[in-house]
Coordinates of C-alpha atoms in Angstrom, one line a residue:
M23 CA -15.9 -34.2 -2.5
P24 CA -13.4 -31.7 -1.1
P25 CA -10.4 -30.7 -3.4
A26 CA -7.0 -32.1 -3.5
K27 CA -3.5 -30.4 -3.8
P28 CA -0.7 -32.8 -5.2
K29 CA 2.7 -32.1 -4.3
A30 CA 4.2 -33.3 -7.4
S31 CA 7.3 -34.4 -5.8
S32 CA 10.7 -32.9 -5.7
I33 CA 13.4 -31.8 -8.2
S34 CA 16.2 -34.0 -8.1
S35 CA 19.8 -33.0 -9.3
K36 CA 22.8 -34.4 -10.3
K37 CA 26.4 -33.0 -11.5
Q38 CA 25.7 -33.9 -15.2
R39 CA 22.8 -32.5 -16.4
T40 CA 20.6 -35.3 -18.1
P41 CA 19.3 -34.0 -21.6
V42 CA 15.3 -33.0 -21.6
G43 CA 13.6 -34.8 -24.2
S44 CA 11.4 -33.2 -26.8
P45 CA 8.1 -32.3 -25.3
Q46 CA 5.3 -34.8 -26.0
T47 CA 2.2 -33.5 -27.5
T48 CA 0.0 -36.5 -26.0
T49 CA -0.2 -38.2 -22.6
P50 CA 1.6 -41.4 -22.8
T51 CA 0.3 -44.1 -20.9
V52 CA 0.9 -44.2 -17.3
A53 CA -0.3 -46.9 -14.8
T54 CA -1.3 -45.1 -11.8
P55 CA -1.2 -46.4 -8.2
H56 CA -3.9 -48.8 -6.7
G57 CA -4.1 -50.4 -10.5
V58 CA -6.6 -47.8 -11.6
P59 CA -6.7 -46.4 -15.0
R60 CA -3.9 -44.0 -16.9
W61 CA -3.8 -40.3 -15.7
P62 CA -6.1 -38.0 -17.7
H63 CA -4.5 -36.4 -20.9
I64 CA -2.2 -33.4 -20.2
T65 CA -0.9 -31.1 -23.2
S66 CA 2.8 -30.3 -23.4
K67 CA 3.8 -26.8 -22.3
P68 CA 7.1 -26.3 -24.2
T69 CA 7.3 -22.2 -23.7
L70 CA 7.0 -22.0 -19.8
T71 CA 9.0 -19.5 -18.0
L72 CA 9.7 -19.5 -14.3
V73 CA 8.9 -16.4 -12.3
P74 CA 10.9 -15.5 -9.4
V75 CA 9.5 -14.7 -6.0
L76 CA 12.7 -14.7 -4.2
D77 CA 15.3 -15.0 -6.3
S78 CA 17.3 -18.1 -6.5
Q79 CA 14.9 -19.5 -3.7
I80 CA 11.4 -19.3 -4.8
Y81 CA 9.8 -19.4 -8.5
L82 CA 6.3 -19.7 -9.6
L83 CA 5.5 -21.4 -12.9
P84 CA 1.9 -20.2 -14.3
T85 CA -0.5 -22.4 -15.9
F86 CA 1.2 -25.4 -16.1
F87 CA -2.1 -27.2 -16.0
T88 CA -5.0 -25.6 -17.8
S89 CA -8.3 -25.3 -15.9
K90 CA -10.1 -28.2 -17.6
E91 CA -6.9 -30.4 -17.0
C92 CA -7.2 -29.5 -13.5
D93 CA -10.7 -30.8 -13.2
S94 CA -9.8 -34.1 -15.0
L95 CA -6.9 -34.4 -12.5
I96 CA -9.3 -33.7 -9.6
A97 CA -11.9 -36.1 -10.6
H98 CA -9.4 -38.6 -11.6
I99 CA -7.8 -38.6 -7.8
E100 CA -11.5 -38.5 -6.3
R101 CA -12.3 -41.6 -8.1
H102 CA -9.4 -43.6 -7.8
I103 CA -7.0 -42.7 -5.1
P104 CA -8.2 -42.4 -1.6
L105 CA -7.1 -39.6 0.6
T106 CA -6.9 -40.1 4.6
Q107 CA -6.7 -37.6 7.5
V108 CA -3.0 -37.2 8.8
P109 CA -3.3 -38.1 12.6
T110 CA -3.5 -34.5 14.3
I111 CA -0.9 -35.5 17.0
P112 CA 2.4 -35.0 15.4
K113 CA 5.6 -37.2 16.0
K114 CA 8.1 -36.0 18.2
G115 CA 10.0 -33.2 16.1
E116 CA 7.5 -33.2 13.4
A117 CA 5.2 -29.8 12.4
F118 CA 1.4 -30.0 13.4
R119 CA -0.9 -31.1 10.2
S120 CA -4.2 -31.9 9.9
N121 CA -4.8 -32.2 6.1
D122 CA -5.9 -35.2 4.0
R123 CA -3.0 -36.8 2.0
T124 CA -1.7 -39.8 0.3
S125 CA 1.8 -40.7 -1.2
F126 CA 2.7 -43.4 -3.9
T127 CA 5.9 -44.2 -6.1
D128 CA 5.2 -43.4 -9.8
P129 CA 8.4 -43.0 -11.7
A130 CA 6.2 -42.9 -15.3
L131 CA 4.4 -40.1 -13.9
A132 CA 7.3 -38.3 -13.0
L133 CA 8.9 -38.4 -16.1
M134 CA 5.6 -37.6 -18.1
L135 CA 5.2 -34.4 -16.0
W136 CA 9.0 -33.6 -16.6
D137 CA 9.0 -34.1 -20.2
L138 CA 5.8 -32.1 -20.8
G139 CA 7.4 -28.8 -20.0
L140 CA 8.6 -28.8 -16.5
G141 CA 12.0 -29.9 -17.6
A142 CA 12.8 -27.4 -20.0
A143 CA 11.8 -24.7 -17.8
C144 CA 13.7 -26.1 -14.9
T145 CA 16.9 -26.5 -16.8
T146 CA 16.9 -23.2 -18.6
G147 CA 19.2 -20.5 -17.2
A148 CA 21.2 -20.4 -14.1
L149 CA 19.0 -22.5 -11.7
T150 CA 21.4 -25.0 -10.3
G151 CA 21.3 -26.7 -7.2
T152 CA 24.1 -27.8 -4.9
N153 CA 25.1 -30.9 -6.9
G154 CA 24.7 -29.4 -10.4
S155 CA 21.6 -28.8 -12.8
P156 CA 17.8 -30.4 -12.2
C157 CA 17.4 -33.8 -14.2
G158 CA 14.1 -34.8 -13.0
L159 CA 11.4 -35.2 -10.2
N160 CA 11.3 -37.5 -7.5
S161 CA 9.3 -40.8 -8.1
N162 CA 7.2 -40.3 -4.8
I163 CA 4.2 -38.3 -5.6
R164 CA 2.1 -36.9 -2.8
V165 CA -1.4 -35.6 -3.2
Y166 CA -2.8 -33.0 -0.2
R167 CA -6.2 -31.9 0.4
Y168 CA -7.4 -29.1 3.0
T169 CA -10.6 -28.4 3.9
P170 CA -11.6 -25.5 6.0
G171 CA -9.6 -25.2 8.8
Q172 CA -7.1 -27.8 8.1
R173 CA -3.5 -26.7 8.0
F174 CA 0.0 -27.5 8.1
E175 CA 2.2 -25.8 10.5
P176 CA 5.9 -24.4 9.7
H177 CA 8.2 -26.9 8.8
Y178 CA 11.3 -27.5 6.8
D179 CA 11.5 -29.9 3.4
D180 CA 14.3 -32.2 3.9
S181 CA 16.3 -33.3 0.9
V182 CA 15.6 -36.9 0.2
R183 CA 16.7 -39.7 -2.1
D184 CA 14.6 -41.1 -4.5
T185 CA 14.2 -44.7 -4.0
V186 CA 14.0 -45.5 -7.9
T187 CA 16.9 -43.3 -9.3
G188 CA 19.1 -42.9 -6.4
L189 CA 18.9 -39.3 -7.1
M190 CA 19.0 -36.5 -4.3
S191 CA 16.1 -33.8 -4.1
E192 CA 17.3 -30.2 -3.7
W193 CA 13.8 -28.4 -4.8
T194 CA 9.9 -28.8 -3.6
L195 CA 7.7 -28.3 -6.4
L196 CA 3.9 -27.8 -5.6
V197 CA 1.2 -27.9 -8.2
Y198 CA -2.0 -26.3 -7.4
L199 CA -5.3 -27.6 -8.7
T200 CA -7.6 -24.8 -7.2
G201 CA -7.1 -21.6 -6.6
S202 CA -8.1 -18.0 -5.2
G203 CA -9.2 -16.6 -8.5
E204 CA -11.4 -19.2 -10.6
D205 CA -12.2 -21.1 -7.6
G206 CA -13.2 -18.3 -5.0
L207 CA -10.7 -20.1 -2.5
E208 CA -10.0 -18.0 0.5
G209 CA -6.8 -18.7 2.4
G210 CA -4.7 -21.4 1.3
E211 CA -1.5 -19.6 1.1
T212 CA 1.9 -21.3 1.0
V213 CA 3.7 -18.6 3.4
F214 CA 7.8 -18.5 3.5
Y215 CA 9.3 -17.0 6.6
T216 CA 12.6 -15.2 6.0
G217 CA 12.9 -14.2 9.4
T218 CA 12.3 -15.2 13.1
G219 CA 10.8 -14.0 16.4
R220 CA 8.2 -11.1 16.2
K221 CA 9.0 -10.0 12.8
K222 CA 8.5 -13.5 11.5
E223 CA 5.1 -13.0 10.0
K224 CA 5.8 -9.2 9.1
N225 CA 8.7 -10.4 6.6
A226 CA 7.0 -13.4 5.3
V227 CA 6.6 -14.4 1.7
V228 CA 3.4 -14.9 1.0
V229 CA 2.1 -17.2 -2.2
K230 CA -2.0 -17.4 -3.0
P231 CA -2.7 -20.6 -4.7
E232 CA -3.8 -20.3 -8.6
R233 CA -5.2 -22.9 -10.4
G234 CA -2.6 -24.8 -12.4
W235 CA 0.3 -23.0 -11.1
V236 CA 3.3 -24.7 -10.1
L237 CA 5.5 -23.5 -7.1
R238 CA 9.0 -24.4 -6.6
S239 CA 11.4 -23.7 -3.8
D240 CA 14.7 -24.6 -2.7
V241 CA 14.9 -27.1 0.0
M242 CA 18.4 -26.2 0.7
S243 CA 18.0 -22.8 1.9
S244 CA 18.0 -22.0 5.6
M245 CA 15.1 -19.7 5.1
T246 CA 12.6 -21.9 3.7
I247 CA 10.3 -22.6 6.6
W248 CA 6.7 -22.7 5.2
R249 CA 3.3 -23.4 5.9
D250 CA 0.2 -24.4 3.9
W251 CA -3.4 -23.7 5.6
V252 CA -7.2 -23.0 4.4
S253 CA -8.2 -20.5 6.7
S254 CA -12.0 -19.9 5.8
D255 CA -14.6 -20.8 3.3
G256 CA -11.9 -22.1 0.6
L257 CA -11.6 -26.2 -0.1
G258 CA -7.4 -26.2 -1.3
R259 CA -6.2 -28.9 -3.6

């Protein structure tokens, strides 16, 4: 089966920072969508550090998932969570995309990921949003899979309200389950455009996917027009 890339939802903010609980050493029981078994075991990562790619706008978080955890998550998704291809004729005002995807609301999973290390990393330092400090992940989880030639053309990510918590998202969070190193993925970069017109490609910020890494980008920034695609013989998750 082709691999999948989960978009682990957006980071929400509010003016008062919600305290981040102590990192858990074991994965709590989490009911996954469609009535399938709980998510695979994920270890806590209490010492993660954000690496700036473009200050105040784009950051990387290396090795949030181990290689073994990525394999377990991929197997779980392929076994229990069906993905379908997005219609290749986009609606008016939407960007072209041809990848496979699914989405579901799972506040317990969002909280688990936050408490296992994302929260500690994202609330350290001066990384604040328009409305205050990050306080959790959006409950809507999306899983993407890219087979050779599939792509998601340039687009903006909107700030959205969490239907469970009522909080607004201000950052996009991507978690890569496969990458250019260990998996030999060719293509699959996430590209951010910092300019327009003919210089758009020349000034682009290009992030190569690496297994288990997290990419965090500011949805409120006017420069965050971005795209995902797999251009050759790789399979992107």
